[in-house]
Coordinates of C-alpha atoms in Angstrom, one line a residue:
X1 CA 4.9 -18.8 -35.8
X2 CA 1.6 -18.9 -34.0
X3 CA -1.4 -18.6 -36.0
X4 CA -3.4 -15.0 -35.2
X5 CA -6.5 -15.9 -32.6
X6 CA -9.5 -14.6 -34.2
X7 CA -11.4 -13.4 -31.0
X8 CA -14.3 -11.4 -30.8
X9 CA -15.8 -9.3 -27.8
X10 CA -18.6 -11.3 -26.6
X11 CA -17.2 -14.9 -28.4
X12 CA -17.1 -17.5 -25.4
X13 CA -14.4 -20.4 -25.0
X14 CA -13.2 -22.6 -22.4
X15 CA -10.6 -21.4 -20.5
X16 CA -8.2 -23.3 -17.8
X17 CA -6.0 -21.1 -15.1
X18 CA -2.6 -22.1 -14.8
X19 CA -1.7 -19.0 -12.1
X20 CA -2.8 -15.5 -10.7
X21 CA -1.8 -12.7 -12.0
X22 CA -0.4 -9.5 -10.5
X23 CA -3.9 -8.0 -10.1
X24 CA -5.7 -10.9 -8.7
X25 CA -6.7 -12.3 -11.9
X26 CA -6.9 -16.0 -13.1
X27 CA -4.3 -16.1 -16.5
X28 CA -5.2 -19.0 -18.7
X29 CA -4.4 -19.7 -22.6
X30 CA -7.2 -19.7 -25.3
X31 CA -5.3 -20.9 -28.4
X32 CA -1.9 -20.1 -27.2
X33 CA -2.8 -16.8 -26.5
X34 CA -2.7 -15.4 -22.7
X35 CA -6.2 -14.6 -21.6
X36 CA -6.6 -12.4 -18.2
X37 CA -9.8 -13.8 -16.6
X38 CA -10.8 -11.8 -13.0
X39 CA -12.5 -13.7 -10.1
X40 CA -10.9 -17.4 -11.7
X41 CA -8.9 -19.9 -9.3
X42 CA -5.6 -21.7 -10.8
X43 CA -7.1 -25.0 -11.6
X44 CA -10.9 -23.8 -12.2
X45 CA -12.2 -24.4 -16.0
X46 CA -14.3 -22.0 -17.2
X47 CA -16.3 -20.9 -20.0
X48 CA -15.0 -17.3 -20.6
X49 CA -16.4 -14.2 -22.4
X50 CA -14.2 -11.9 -24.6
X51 CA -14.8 -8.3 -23.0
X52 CA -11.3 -7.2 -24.6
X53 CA -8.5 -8.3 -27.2
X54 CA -5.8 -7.0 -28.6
X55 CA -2.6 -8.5 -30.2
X56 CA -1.0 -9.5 -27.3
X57 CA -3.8 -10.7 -24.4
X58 CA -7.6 -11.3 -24.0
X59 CA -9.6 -10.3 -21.2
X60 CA -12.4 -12.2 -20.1
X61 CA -15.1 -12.5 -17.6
X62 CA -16.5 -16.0 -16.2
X63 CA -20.2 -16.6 -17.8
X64 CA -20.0 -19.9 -15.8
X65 CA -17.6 -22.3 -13.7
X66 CA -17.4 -26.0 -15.4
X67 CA -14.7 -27.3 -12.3
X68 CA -14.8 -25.2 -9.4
X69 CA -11.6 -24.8 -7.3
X70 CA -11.4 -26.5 -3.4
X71 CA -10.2 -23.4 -2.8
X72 CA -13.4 -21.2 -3.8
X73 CA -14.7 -19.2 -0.8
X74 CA -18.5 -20.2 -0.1
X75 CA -20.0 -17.1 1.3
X76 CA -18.2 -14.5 -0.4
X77 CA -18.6 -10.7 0.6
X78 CA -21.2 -9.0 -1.4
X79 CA -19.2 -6.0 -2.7
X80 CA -16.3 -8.2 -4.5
X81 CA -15.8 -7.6 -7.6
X82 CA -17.6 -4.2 -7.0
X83 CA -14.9 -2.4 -5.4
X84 CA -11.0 -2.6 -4.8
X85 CA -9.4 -4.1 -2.7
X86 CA -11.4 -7.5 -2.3
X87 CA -9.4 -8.6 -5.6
X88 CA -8.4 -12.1 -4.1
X89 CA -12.1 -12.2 -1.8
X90 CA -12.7 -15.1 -3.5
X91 CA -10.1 -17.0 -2.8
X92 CA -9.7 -19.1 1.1
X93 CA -7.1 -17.1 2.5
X94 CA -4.3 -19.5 3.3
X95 CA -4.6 -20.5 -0.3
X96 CA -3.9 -16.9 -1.1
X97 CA -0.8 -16.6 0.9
X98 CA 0.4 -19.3 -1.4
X99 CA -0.6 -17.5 -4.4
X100 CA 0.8 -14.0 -3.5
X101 CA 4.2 -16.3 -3.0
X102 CA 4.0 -17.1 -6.2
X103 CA 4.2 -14.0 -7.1
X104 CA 7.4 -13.5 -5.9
X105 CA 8.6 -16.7 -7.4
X106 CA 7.4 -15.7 -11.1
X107 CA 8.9 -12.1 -10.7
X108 CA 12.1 -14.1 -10.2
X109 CA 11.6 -16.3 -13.0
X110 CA 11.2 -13.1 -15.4
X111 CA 13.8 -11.4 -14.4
X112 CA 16.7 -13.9 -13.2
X113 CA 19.0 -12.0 -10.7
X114 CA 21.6 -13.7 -9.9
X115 CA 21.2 -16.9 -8.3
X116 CA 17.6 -16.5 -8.0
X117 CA 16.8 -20.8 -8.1
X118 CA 18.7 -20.8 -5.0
X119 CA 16.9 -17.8 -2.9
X120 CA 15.4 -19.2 0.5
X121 CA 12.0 -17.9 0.1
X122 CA 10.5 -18.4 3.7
X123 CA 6.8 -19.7 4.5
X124 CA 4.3 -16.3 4.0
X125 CA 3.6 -14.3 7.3
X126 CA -0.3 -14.4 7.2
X127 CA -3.0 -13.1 9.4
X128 CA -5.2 -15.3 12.1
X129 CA -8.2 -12.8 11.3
X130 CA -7.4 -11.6 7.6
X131 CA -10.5 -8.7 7.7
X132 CA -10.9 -5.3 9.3
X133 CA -7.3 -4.5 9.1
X134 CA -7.0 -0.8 7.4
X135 CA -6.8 1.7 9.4
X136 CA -7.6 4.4 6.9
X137 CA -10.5 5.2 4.6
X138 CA -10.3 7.4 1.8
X139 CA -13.9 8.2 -0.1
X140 CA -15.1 10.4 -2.3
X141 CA -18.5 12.1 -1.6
X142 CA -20.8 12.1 -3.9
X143 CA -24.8 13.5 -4.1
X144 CA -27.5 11.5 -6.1
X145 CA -29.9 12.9 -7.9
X146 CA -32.4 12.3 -5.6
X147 CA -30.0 14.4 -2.9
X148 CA -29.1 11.2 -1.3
X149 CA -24.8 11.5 -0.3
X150 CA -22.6 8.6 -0.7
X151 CA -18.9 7.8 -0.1
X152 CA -17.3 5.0 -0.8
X153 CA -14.7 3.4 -3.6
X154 CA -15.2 3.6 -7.4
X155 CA -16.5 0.5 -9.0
X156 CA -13.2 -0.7 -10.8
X157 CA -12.3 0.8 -14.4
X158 CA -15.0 3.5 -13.4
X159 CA -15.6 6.6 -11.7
X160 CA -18.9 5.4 -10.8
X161 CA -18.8 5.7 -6.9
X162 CA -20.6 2.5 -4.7
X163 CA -21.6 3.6 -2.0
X164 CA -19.9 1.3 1.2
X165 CA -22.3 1.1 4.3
X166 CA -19.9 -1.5 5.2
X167 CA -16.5 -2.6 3.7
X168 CA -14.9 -6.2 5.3
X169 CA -11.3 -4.7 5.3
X170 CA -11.5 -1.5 6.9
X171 CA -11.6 -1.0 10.5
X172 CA -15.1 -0.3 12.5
X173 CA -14.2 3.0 13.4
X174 CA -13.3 4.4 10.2
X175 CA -16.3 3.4 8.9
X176 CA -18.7 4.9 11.6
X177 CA -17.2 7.9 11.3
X178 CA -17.5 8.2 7.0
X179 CA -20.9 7.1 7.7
X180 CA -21.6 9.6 10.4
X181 CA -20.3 12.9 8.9
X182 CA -22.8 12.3 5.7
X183 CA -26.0 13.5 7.4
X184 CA -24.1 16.0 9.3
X185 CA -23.4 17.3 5.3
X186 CA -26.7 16.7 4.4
X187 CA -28.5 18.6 7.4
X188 CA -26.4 21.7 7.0
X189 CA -26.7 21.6 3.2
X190 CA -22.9 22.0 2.6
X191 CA -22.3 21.8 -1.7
X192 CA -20.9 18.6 -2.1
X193 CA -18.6 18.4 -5.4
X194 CA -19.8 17.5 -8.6
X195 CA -16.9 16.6 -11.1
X196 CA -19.3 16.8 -14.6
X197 CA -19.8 20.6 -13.3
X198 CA -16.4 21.1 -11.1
X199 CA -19.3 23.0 -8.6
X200 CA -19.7 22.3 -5.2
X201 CA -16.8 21.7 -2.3
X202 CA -16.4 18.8 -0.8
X203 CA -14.9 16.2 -2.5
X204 CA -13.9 13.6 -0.3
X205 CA -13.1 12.5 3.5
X206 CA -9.9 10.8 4.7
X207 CA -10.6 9.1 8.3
X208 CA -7.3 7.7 9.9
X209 CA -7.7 5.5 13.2
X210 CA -5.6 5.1 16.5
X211 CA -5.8 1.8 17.5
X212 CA -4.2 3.3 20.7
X213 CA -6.7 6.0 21.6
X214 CA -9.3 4.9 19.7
X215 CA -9.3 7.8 18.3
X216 CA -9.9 9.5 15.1
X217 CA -8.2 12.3 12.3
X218 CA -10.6 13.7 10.1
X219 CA -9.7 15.3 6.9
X220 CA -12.2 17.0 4.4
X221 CA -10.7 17.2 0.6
X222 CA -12.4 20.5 -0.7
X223 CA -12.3 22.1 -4.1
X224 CA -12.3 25.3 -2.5
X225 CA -10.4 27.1 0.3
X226 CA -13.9 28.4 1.4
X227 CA -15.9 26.2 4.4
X228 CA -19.4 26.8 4.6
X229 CA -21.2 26.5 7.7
X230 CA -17.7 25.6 9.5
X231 CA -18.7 26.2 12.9
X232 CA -22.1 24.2 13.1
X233 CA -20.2 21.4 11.0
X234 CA -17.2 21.6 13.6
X235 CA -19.6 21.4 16.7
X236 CA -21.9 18.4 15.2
X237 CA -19.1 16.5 14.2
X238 CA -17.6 17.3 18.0
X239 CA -21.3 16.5 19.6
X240 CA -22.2 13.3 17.1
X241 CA -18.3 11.7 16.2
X242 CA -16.7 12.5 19.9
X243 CA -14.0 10.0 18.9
X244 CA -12.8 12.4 16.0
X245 CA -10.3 14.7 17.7
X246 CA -8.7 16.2 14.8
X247 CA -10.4 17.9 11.8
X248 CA -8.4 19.5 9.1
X249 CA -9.0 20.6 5.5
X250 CA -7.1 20.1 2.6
X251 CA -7.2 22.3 -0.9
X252 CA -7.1 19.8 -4.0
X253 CA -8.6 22.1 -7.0
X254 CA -6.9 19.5 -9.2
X255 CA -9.6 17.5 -11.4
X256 CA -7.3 14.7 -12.2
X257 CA -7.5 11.7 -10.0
X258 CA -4.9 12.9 -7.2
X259 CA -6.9 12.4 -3.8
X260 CA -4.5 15.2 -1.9
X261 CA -3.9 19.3 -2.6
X262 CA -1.2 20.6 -1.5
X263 CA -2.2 22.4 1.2
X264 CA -3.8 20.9 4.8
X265 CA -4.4 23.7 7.5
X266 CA -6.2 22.1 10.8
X267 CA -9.9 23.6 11.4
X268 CA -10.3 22.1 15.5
X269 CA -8.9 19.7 17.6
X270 CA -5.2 18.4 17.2
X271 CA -2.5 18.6 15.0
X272 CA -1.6 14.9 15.4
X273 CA -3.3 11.5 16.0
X274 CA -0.6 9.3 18.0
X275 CA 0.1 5.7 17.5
X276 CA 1.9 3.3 18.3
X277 CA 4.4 0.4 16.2
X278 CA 6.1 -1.8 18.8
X279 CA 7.1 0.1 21.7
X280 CA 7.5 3.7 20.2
X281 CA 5.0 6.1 19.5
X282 CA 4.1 8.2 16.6
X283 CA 2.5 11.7 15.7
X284 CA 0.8 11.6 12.5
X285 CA -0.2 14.5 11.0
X286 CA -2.8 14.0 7.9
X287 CA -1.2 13.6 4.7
X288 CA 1.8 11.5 6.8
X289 CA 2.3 7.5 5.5
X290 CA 1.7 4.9 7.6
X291 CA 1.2 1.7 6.7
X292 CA -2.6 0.5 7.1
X293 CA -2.3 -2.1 8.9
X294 CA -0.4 -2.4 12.1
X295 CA 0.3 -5.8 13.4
X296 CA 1.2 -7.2 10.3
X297 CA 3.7 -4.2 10.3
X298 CA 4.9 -4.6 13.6
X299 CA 5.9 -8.4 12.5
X300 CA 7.5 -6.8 9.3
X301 CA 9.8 -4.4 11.3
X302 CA 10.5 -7.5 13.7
X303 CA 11.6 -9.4 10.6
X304 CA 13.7 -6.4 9.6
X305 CA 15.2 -6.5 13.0
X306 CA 16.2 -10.2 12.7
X307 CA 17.8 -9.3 9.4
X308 CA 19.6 -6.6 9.8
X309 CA 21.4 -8.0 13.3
X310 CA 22.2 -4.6 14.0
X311 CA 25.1 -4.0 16.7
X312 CA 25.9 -1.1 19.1
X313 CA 28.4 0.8 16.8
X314 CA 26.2 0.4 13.5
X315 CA 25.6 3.6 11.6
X316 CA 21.9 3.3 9.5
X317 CA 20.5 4.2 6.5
X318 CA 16.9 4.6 6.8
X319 CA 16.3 5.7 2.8
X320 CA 12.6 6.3 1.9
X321 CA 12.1 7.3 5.4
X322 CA 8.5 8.6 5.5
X323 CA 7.5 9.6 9.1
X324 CA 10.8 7.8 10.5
X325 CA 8.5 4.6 11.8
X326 CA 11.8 2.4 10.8
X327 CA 14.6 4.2 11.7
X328 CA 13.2 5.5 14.9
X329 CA 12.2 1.6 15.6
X330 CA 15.6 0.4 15.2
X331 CA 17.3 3.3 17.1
X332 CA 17.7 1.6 20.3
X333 CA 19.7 -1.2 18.6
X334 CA 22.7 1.4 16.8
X335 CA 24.9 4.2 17.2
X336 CA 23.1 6.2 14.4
X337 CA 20.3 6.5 12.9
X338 CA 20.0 9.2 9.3
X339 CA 16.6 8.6 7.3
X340 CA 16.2 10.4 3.8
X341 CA 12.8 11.6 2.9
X342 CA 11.4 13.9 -0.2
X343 CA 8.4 14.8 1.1
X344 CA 8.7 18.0 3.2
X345 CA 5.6 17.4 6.1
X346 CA 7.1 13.7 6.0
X347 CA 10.7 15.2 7.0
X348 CA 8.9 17.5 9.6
X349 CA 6.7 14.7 11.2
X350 CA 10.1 12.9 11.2
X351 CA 11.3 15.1 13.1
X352 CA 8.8 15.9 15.4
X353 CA 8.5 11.9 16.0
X354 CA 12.6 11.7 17.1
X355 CA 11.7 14.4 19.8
X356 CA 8.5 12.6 20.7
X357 CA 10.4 9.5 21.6
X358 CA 13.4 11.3 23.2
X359 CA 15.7 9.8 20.8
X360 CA 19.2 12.0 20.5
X361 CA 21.0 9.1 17.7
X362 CA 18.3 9.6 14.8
X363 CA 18.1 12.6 11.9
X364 CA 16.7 13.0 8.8
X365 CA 17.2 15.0 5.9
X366 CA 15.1 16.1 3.3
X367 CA 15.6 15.6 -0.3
X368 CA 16.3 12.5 -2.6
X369 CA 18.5 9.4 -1.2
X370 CA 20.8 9.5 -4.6
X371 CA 21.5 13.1 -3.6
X372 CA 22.2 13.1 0.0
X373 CA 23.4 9.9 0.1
X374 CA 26.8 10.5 -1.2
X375 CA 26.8 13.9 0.1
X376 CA 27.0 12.5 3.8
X377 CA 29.6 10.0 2.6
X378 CA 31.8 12.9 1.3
X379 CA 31.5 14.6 4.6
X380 CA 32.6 11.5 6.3
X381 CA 29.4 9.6 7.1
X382 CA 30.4 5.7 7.1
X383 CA 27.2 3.8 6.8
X384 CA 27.7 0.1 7.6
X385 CA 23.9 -0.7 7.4
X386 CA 21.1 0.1 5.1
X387 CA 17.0 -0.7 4.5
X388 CA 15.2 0.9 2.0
X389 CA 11.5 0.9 1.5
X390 CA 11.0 2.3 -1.5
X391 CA 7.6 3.0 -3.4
X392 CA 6.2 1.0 -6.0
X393 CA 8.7 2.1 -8.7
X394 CA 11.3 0.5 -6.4
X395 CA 14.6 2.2 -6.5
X396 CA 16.0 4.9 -8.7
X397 CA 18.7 3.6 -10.8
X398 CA 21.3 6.4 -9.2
X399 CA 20.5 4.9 -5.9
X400 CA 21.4 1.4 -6.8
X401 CA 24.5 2.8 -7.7
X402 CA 25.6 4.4 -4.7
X403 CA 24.5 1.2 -2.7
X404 CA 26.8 -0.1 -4.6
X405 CA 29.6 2.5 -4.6
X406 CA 29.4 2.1 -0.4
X407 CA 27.8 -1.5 -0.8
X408 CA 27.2 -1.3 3.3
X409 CA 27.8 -4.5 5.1
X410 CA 24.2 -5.3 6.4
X411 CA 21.3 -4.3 4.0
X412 CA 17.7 -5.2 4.2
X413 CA 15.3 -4.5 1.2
X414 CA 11.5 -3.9 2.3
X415 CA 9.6 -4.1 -1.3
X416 CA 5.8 -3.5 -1.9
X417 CA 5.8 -4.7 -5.3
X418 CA 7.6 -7.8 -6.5
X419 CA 8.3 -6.8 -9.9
X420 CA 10.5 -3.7 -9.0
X421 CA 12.1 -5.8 -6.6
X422 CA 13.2 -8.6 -9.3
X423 CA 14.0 -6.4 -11.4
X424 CA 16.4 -4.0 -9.0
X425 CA 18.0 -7.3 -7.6
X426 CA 19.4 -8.0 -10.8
X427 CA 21.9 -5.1 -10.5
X428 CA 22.3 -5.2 -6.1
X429 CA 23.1 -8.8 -6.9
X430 CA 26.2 -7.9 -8.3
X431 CA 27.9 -6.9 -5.1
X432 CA 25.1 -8.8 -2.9
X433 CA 23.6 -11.8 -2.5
X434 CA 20.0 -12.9 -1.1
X435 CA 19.8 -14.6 1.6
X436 CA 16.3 -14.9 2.8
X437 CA 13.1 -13.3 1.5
X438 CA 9.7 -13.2 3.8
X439 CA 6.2 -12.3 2.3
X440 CA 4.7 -10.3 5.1
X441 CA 1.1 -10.6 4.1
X442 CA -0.1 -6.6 4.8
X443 CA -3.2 -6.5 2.6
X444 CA -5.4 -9.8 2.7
X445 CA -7.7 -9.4 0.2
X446 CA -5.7 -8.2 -2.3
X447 CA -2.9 -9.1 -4.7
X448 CA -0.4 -6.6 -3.0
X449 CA 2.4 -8.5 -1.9
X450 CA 5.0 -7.1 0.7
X451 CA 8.3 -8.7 1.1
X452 CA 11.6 -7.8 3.2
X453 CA 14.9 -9.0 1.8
X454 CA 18.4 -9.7 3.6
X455 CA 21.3 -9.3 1.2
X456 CA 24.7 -9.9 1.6
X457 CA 27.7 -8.3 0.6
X458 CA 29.5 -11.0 -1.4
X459 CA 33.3 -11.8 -0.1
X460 CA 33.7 -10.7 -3.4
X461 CA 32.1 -8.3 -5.9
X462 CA 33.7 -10.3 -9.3

């Protein structure tokens, strides 16, 4: 038995990091007990300060470095630490590739699927310029008390909002544009929400890019269906942001932390931004996934591709479909293409995408992928290949067993969260076996890890 630590918020100690953690955070041992330290490098020493303990973990923050990592960035941005997304800032990024496979490789190590020692875990897929990358912003708007606006990202643990004149992930357009529709607020005096009162209307802008057009889709969240001033704010926003093209509004009453309402009705311009992933194009309307940043996804769907090794009479499973990006970039290669999708305006810009690329081999159907699934099957679908990209739960537990009920020849598992993904392998590896696993590095920056996973159907399933 260990003895109990006797910690105390506040009490210092020396602390050594063996590895990072999920969110970015060095983990270390004080007295045999784990201790969670943000902004510390595996290998740094540290005197740490207790700002949490419980039974189980202690988290601390760095009061000062005693051996600093090679590894240590010199000049790092300003805002980490302050905001999201900047969790691994710190870090030099090829270092971080390594950590983030790492990741993987500990996920493994928890959960042990089935011949996980011997899983080819290839070299991480990294950027050459690892900054600027998202294509989407979305920030709350905020007034001060002195009527200044803001928008921006909530200091972490907080809902204090920090204000981001700039922000060294997100694309230069998005952030003109945030930046330009706040005096256009404050000049026409539109009520800007205030969550302590649940007053005021807007609460927050999203700004999606086309690296295309150069264009940009404008959506104001609002608290109320009403628009005040809509026409001045339509025709400054047209005279002083000509490269937005689309503005819409959506209707989120909700005062929990959801960013979208349910409803999005377009005030001018179009219904879609287009965009393009490889050689096809895509209409997005704005609530509609895409992933945020393109040319690392364009090298993930290649990978897919390579995977897969997709023939002329395959039939495909696109599960988790979203706008149809996948199955719509692998159409060319098959006979068939059905994607399964539970979010209606997904299904329909789906759709709308099949006919925009003049495809006649690709459908989708809207519901959930352990419902249909089996449905098609018992109406005489035969699916020989499958990829899912599921969401950070990873799959539903019904859905791993209909892969394995039809365990489909060729299979190909995009995950954005390597803990799901250890732990669903441990049942697909049953009547599969890995093969290869790539880290496709989508969010520099940040912990988030992406990986895409071929697994093979085993000559035999006992």
């Amino acid at each position: 038995m260990t003895e109990s630590v006797n910690v105390t918020i506040g009490q210092r100690f020396p602390i050594t990091a063996r590895r990072i953690g999920i969110n970015g955070e060095g983990i270390g041992y004080f007295q045999h007990k784990v201790t969670f330290v943000p902004g510390l490098i595996p290998g740094e020493v540290a005197v740490c300060e207790a700002t949490k303990v419980t039974d189980r973990y202690i988290e601390a923050k760095i009061h000062h470095l005693r051996k600093t990592s090679p590894n240590r960035v010199k000049d790092l941005p300003p805002l980490a630490g302050k905001v999201g997304g900047l969790e691994l800032a710190h870090i030099a990024y090829p270092q971080q590739l390594i950590f983030k496979n790492d990741l993987i490789k500990q996920a493994l190590e928890k959960f042990k699927p089935r011949g996980y020692q011997h899983y080819e875990i290839m070299p991480p897929l990294g950027m050459t310029a690892p900054w600027h990358y998202r294509n989407k912003a979305q920030f709350p708007i905020r007034q001060l008390a002195d009527g200044k606006l803001i928008c921006g990202l909530y200091r972490p643990g907080t809902q204090e909002l920090v204000d981001l004149p700039t922000m060294p992930t997100q694309s230069e357009l998005t952030l003109k544009v945030c930046r330009g529709i706040l005096p256009i607020l404050k000049e026409l005096a539109i009520p800007i929400y205030d969550p302590e009162q649940n007053s005021g209307i807007i609460k927050a802008i999203a700004v999606r890019e086309s690296r295309l057009h150069q264009q940009v889709q404008l959506t104001f969240i609002t608290n109320s269906k009403k628009m005040p001033q809509k026409r001045a704010l339509l025709a400054a926003i047209l005279q002083q942001l000509p490269e937005v093209v689309s503005v819409s509004q959506n209707f989120n009453p909700a005062k929990d932390g959801l960013f979208w309402g349910d409803e999005t009705w377009l005030l001018a311009g179009e219904p879609y931004l287009e965009e393009q992933l490889g050689k096809r194009r895509f209409l997005l309307s704005p609530r509609a996934f895409l992933q945020l940043n393109l040319s690392q996804t364009e090298k993930m769907y290649q990978i897919v591709r390579d995977y897969l090794q997709l023939t002329p009479n395959d039939v495909l499973m696109d599960a988790y479909a979203g706008v149809g990006t996948i199955g719509i970039s692998l159409a060319d290669q098959v006979k068939q293409v059905v994607g399964i999708e539970e979010i209606p305006e997904a299904v329909a810009d789906a759709e709308q995408n099949v006919q925009h690329n003049h495809l006649t081999n690709v459908s989708y159907r809207l519901g959930q992928v352990e419902t249909i699934w089996p449905e098609l099957v018992a109406a005489g679908t035969h699916f020989t290949a499958l990829v899912v990209d599921p969401p950070r739960t990873g799959l539903a537990p019904s859905l791993v067993e209909a892969i394995l009920q039809a365990a489909p020849k060729k299979f190909v598992y995009i995950s954005c969260n390597e803990s799901t993904l250890a732990r669903d392998l441990v049942s697909l590896t049953k009547a599969y076996q890995v093969t290869k696993m790539q880290m496709v590095d989508l969010f520099p920056q940040t912990a988030r890890v992406e990986t895409v996973v071929k697994l093979e159907r085993r000559a035999s399933t006992h």
